[in-house]
mmCIF file of C-alpha atoms in Angstrom:
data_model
loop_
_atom_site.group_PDB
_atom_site.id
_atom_site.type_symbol
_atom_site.label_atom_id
_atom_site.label_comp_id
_atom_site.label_asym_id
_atom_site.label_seq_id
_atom_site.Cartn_x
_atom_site.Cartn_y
_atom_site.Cartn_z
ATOM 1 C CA UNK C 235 -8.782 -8.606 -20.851
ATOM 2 C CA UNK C 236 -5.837 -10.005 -19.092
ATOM 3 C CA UNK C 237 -3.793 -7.018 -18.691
ATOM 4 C CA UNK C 238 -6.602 -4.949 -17.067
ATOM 5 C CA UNK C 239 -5.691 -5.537 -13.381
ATOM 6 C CA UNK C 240 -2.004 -4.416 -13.705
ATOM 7 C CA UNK C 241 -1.146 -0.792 -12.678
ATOM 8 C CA UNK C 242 2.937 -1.316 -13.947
ATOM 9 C CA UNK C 243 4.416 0.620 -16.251
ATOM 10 C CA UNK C 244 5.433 -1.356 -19.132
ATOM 11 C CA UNK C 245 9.185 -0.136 -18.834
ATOM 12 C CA UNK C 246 9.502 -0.669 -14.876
ATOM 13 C CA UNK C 247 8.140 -4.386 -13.766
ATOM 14 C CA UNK C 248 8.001 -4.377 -10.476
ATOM 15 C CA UNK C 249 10.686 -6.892 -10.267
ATOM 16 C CA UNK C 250 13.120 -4.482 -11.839
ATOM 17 C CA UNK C 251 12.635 -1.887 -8.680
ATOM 18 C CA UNK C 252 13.454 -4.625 -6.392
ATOM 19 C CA UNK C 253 16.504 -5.486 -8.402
ATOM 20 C CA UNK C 254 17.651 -1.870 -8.136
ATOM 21 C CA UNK C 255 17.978 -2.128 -4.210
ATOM 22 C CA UNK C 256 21.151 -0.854 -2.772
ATOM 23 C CA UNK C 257 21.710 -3.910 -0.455
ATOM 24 C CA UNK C 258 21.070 -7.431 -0.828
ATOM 25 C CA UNK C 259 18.288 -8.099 1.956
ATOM 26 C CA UNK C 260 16.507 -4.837 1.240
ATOM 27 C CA UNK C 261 16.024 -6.474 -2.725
ATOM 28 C CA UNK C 262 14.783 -9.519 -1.307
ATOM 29 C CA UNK C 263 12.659 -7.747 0.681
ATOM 30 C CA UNK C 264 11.186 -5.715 -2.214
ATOM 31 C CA UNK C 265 10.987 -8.881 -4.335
ATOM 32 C CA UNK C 266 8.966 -10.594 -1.849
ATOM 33 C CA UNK C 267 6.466 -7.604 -1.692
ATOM 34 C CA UNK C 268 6.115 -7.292 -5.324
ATOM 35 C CA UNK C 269 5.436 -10.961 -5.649
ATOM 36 C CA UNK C 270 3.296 -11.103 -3.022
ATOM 37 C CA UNK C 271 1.382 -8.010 -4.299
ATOM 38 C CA UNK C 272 0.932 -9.408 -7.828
ATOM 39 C CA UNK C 273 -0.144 -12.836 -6.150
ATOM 40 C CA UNK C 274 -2.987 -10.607 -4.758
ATOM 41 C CA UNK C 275 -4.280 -9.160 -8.147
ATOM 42 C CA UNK C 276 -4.138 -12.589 -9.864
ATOM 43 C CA UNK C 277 -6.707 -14.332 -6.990
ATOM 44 C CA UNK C 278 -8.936 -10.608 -7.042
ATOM 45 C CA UNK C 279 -8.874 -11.257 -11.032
ATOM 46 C CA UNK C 280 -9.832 -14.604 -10.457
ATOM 47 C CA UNK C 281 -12.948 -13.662 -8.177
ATOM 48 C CA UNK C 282 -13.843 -11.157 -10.797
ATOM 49 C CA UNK C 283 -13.900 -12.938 -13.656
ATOM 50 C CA UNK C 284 -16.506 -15.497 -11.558
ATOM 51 C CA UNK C 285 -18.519 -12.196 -10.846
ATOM 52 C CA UNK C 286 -18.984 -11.335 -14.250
ATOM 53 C CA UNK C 287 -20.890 -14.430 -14.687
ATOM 54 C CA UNK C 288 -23.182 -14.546 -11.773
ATOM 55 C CA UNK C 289 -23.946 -10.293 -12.083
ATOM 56 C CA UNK C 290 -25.008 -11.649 -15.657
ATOM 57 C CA UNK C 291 -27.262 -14.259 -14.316
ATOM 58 C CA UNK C 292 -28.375 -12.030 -12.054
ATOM 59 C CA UNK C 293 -29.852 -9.146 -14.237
ATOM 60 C CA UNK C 294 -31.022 -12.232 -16.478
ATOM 61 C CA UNK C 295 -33.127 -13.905 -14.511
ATOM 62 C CA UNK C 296 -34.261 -10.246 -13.264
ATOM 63 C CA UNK C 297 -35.300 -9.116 -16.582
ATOM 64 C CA UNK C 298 -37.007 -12.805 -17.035
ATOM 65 C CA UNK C 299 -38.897 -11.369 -13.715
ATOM 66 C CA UNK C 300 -40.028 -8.311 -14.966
ATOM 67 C CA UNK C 301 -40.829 -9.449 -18.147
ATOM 68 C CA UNK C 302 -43.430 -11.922 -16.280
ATOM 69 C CA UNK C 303 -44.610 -8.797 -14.812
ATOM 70 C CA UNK C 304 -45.489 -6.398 -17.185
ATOM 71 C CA UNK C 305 -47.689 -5.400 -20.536
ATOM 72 C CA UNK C 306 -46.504 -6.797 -23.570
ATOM 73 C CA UNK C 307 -44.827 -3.912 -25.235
ATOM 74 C CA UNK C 308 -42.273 -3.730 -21.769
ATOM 75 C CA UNK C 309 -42.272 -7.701 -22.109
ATOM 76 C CA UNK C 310 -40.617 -7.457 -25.606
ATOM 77 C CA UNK C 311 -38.140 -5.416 -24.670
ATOM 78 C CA UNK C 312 -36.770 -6.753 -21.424
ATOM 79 C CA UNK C 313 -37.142 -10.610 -22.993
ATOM 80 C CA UNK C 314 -34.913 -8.585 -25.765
ATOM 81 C CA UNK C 315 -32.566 -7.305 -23.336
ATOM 82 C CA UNK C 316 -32.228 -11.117 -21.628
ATOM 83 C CA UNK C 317 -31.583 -12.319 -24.561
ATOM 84 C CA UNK C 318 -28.387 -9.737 -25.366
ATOM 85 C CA UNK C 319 -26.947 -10.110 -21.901
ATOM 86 C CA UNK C 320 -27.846 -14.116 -22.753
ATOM 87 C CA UNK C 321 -25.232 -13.869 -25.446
ATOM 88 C CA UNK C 322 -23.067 -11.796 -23.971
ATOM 89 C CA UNK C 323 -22.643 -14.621 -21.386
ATOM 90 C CA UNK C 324 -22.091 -17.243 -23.580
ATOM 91 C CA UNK C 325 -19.370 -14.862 -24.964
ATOM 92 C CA UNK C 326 -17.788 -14.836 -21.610
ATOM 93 C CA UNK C 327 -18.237 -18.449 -20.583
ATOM 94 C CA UNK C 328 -15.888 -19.527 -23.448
ATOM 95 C CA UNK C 329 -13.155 -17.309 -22.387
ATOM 96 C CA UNK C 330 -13.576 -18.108 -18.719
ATOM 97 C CA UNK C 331 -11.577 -20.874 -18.265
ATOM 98 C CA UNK C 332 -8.825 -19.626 -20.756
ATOM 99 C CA UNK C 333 -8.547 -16.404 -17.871
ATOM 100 C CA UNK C 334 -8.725 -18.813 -15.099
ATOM 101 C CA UNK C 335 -5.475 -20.512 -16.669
ATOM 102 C CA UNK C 336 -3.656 -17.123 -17.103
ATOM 103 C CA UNK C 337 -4.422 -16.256 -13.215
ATOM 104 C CA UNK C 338 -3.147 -20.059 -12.315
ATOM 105 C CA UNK C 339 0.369 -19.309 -14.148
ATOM 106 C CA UNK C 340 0.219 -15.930 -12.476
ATOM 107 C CA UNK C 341 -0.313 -17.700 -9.359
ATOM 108 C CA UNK C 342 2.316 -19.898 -9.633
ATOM 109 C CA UNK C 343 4.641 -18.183 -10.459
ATOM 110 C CA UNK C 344 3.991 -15.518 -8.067
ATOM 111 C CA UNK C 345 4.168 -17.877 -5.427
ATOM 112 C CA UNK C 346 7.493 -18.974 -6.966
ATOM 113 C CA UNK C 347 8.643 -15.854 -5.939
ATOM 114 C CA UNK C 348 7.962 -15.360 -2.974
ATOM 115 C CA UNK C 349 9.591 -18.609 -1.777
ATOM 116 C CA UNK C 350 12.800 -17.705 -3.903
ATOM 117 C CA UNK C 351 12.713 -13.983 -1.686
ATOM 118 C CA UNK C 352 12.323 -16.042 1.543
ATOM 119 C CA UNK C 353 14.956 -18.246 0.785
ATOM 120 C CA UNK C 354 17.232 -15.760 0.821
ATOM 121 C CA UNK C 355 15.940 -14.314 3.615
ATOM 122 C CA UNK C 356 16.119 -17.195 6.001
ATOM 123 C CA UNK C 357 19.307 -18.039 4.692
ATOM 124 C CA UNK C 358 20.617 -14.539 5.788
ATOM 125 C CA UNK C 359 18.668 -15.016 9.103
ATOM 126 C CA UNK C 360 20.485 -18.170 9.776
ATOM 127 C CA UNK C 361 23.926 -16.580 9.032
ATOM 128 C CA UNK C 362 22.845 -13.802 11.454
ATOM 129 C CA UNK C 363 21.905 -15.537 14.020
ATOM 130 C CA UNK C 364 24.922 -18.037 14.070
ATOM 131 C CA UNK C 365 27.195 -14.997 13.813
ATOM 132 C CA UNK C 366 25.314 -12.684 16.315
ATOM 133 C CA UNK C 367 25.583 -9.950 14.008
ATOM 134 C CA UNK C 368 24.453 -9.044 10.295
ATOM 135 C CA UNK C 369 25.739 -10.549 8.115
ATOM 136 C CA UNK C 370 27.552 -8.907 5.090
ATOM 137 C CA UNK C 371 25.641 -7.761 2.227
ATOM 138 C CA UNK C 372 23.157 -5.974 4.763
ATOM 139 C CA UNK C 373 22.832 -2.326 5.604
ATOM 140 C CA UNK C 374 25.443 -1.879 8.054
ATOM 141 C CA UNK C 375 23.411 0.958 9.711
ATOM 142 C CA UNK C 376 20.320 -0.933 11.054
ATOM 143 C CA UNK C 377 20.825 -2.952 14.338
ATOM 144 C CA UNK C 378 21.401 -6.674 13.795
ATOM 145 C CA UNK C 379 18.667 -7.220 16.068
ATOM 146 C CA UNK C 380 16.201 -5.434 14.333
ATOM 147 C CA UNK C 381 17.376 -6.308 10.988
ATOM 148 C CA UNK C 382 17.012 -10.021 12.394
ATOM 149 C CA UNK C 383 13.280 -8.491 13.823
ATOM 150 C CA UNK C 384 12.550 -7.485 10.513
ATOM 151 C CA UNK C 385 13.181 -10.660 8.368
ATOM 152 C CA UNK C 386 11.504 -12.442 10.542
ATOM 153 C CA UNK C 387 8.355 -10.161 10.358
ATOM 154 C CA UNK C 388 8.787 -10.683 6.475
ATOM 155 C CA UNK C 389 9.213 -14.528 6.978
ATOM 156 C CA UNK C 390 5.855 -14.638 8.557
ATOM 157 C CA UNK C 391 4.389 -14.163 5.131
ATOM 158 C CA UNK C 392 3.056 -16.854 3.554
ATOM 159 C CA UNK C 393 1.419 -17.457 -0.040
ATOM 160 C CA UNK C 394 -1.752 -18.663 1.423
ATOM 161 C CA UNK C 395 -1.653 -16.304 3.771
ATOM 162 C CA UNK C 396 -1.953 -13.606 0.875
ATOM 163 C CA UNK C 397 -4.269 -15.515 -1.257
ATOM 164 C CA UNK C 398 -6.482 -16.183 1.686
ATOM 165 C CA UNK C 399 -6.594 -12.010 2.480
ATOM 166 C CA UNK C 400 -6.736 -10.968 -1.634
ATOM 167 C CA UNK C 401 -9.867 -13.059 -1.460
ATOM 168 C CA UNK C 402 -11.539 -11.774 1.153
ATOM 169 C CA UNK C 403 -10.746 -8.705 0.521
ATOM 170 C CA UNK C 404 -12.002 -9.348 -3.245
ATOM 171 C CA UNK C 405 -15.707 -10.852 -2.121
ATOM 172 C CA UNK C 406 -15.809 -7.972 0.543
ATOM 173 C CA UNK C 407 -15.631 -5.260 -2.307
ATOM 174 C CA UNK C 408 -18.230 -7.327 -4.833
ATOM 175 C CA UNK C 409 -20.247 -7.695 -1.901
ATOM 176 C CA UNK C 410 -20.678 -3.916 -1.774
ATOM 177 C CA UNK C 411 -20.960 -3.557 -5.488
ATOM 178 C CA UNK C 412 -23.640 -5.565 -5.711
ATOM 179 C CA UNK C 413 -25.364 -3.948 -2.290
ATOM 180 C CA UNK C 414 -25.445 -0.406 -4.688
ATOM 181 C CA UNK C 415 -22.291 1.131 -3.148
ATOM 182 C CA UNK C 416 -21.980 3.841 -5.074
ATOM 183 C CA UNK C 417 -18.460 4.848 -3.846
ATOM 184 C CA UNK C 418 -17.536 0.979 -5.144
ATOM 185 C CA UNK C 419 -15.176 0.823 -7.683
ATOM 186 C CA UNK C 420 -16.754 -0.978 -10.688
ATOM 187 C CA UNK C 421 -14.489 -2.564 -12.595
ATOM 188 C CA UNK C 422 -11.132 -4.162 -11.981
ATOM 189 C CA UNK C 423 -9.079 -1.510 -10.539
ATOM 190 C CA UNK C 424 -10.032 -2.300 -7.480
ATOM 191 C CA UNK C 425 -7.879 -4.911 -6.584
ATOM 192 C CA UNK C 426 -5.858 -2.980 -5.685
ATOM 193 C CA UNK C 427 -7.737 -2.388 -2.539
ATOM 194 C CA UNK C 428 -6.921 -6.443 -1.470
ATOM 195 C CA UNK C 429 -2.878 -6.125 -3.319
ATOM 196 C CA UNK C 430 -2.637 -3.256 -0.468
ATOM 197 C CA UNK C 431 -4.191 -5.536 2.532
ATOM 198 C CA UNK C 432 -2.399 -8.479 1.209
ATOM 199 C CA UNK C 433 1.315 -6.987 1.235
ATOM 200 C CA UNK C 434 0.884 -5.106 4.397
ATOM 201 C CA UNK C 435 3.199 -6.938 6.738
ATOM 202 C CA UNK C 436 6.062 -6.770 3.979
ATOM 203 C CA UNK C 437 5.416 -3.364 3.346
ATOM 204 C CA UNK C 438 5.576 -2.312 7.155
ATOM 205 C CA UNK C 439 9.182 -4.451 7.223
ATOM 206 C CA UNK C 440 10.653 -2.472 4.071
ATOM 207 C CA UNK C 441 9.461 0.707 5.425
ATOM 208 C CA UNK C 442 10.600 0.307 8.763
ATOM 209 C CA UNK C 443 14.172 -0.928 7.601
ATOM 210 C CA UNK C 444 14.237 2.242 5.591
ATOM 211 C CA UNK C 445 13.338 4.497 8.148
ATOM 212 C CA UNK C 446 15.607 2.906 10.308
ATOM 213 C CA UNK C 447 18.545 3.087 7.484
ATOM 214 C CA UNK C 448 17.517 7.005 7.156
ATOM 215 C CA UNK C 449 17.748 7.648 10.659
ATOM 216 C CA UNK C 450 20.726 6.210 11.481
ATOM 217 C CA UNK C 451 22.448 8.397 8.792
ATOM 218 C CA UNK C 452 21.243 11.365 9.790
ATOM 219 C CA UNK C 453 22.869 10.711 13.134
ATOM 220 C CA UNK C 454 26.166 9.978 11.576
ATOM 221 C CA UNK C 455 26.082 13.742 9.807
#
C-alpha cells in the first residue's frame, strides 16, 4: 500500500538520473527536482490515506440513512453493507498511522534533499557572483548571468513551498472526486497531478538551462 504512489522504475530512482548529469549544477538541479517531486507524492499520499477514512464514513452513515428510509428487506441489506464497509474501516484505521509514519520519513528525507541540492547551489551562486563569471564545473555554454538567473529561480524553492502546493493541489482533486467528476482519477495515481504543480519552477530552470545549453551549440557548429 506504500508503494502505490510511485511511478519509478525499480532500476532507475530518480536520484540516479540526476547523478548521471553531465555538469555539476545541472545534477543539483535535477536532484532538487526529483526531491522536490517525491516530497509532493508523500504529502498527496498523506491526504489520501485521510480520504479513505472520511469517503468510508461517508457512504456509512449514508447507508445508515437509507436504511432509516426504506422497507425492511432494503433495510437488511444496506445495514449489511454498513456493517462491511464498518469493518473495512477498522481495517484501515489500524494501518493509518503506520502510513502516516512512512510519508513522515518520506518527508523528511525528501526535504533533506532538497536542502543538500540548494546547498550546492548557493554555494556555486556565491562563487559566481564573487568571480563575475561561472564558476567551473558549470556548462561553459550558458551565460553566467543567466546561469546565475537560473539558480536563483531554483533557490526560490522551498520545502514548504512544495508541501503547501502538493496539498492543495491534493484536496482540489478529492474535492472533485467526491463532487462525481467522472474524468477524476480515482485512486492514487493522481498525485501526480500536484508532483507536476509542485516542481514547476525547478522544472522551468532545468529546461531552460538545457535549451539554453542546446542552443548555444548549435551556434558553435
Amino acid at each position: 500500500m506504500f508503494q502505490d504512489y510511485h511511478e519509478v522504475e525499480p532500476d532507475q530512482p530518480l536520484s540516479s538520473r540526476a547523478a548521471n548529469a553531465a555538469f555539476p549544477l545541472e545534477a543539483a538541479l535535477r536532484e532538487l527536482q526529483c526531491a522536490a517531486h517525491d516530497l509532493a507524492i508523500a504529502e498527496t499520499a498523506d491526504l489520501i490515506s485521510d480520504n479513505r477514512v472520511v469517503m468510508l464514513d461517508g457512504m456509512i452513515r449514508a447507508c445508515q440513512a437509507d436504511a432509516a428510509r426504506s422497507t425492511a428487506e432494503e433495510a437488511e441489506a444496506l445495514w449489511s453493507a454498513a456493517a462491511s464497509l464498518g469493518e473495512e474501516r477498522a481495517e484501515l484505521a489500524e494501518t493509518l498511522p503506520l502510513e502516516h509514519a512512512f510519508h513522515a520519513d518520506q518527508k523528511d528525507l525528501a526535504r533533506a534533499r532538497m536542502r543538500a541540492s540548494q546547498r550546492r547551489l548557493r554555494s556555486w551562486l556565491h562563487l559566481s557572483c564573487a568571480t563575475g563569471c561561472a564558476a567551473p564545473g558549470f556548462d561553459p555554454n550558458i551565460a553566467p548571468d543567466e546561469a546565475r538567473a537560473l539558480v536563483r529561480e531554483a533557490l526560490a524553492l522551498t520545502p514548504e513551498e512544495v508541501s503547501r502546493r502538493a496539498r492543495f493541489e491534493a484536496r482540489a482533486r478529492l474535492y472533485e472526486i467526491s463532487a462525481g467528476d467522472e474524468d477524476a482519477p480515482l485512486d492514487a495515481a493522481s498525485t501526480q497531478c500536484a508532483a507536476r504543480i509542485a516542481v514547476l519552477l525547478v522544472a522551468r530552470a532545468r529546461d531552460r538551462l538545457e535549451a539554453l545549453s542546446g542552443s548555444s551549440r548549435v551556434r558553435e557548429c
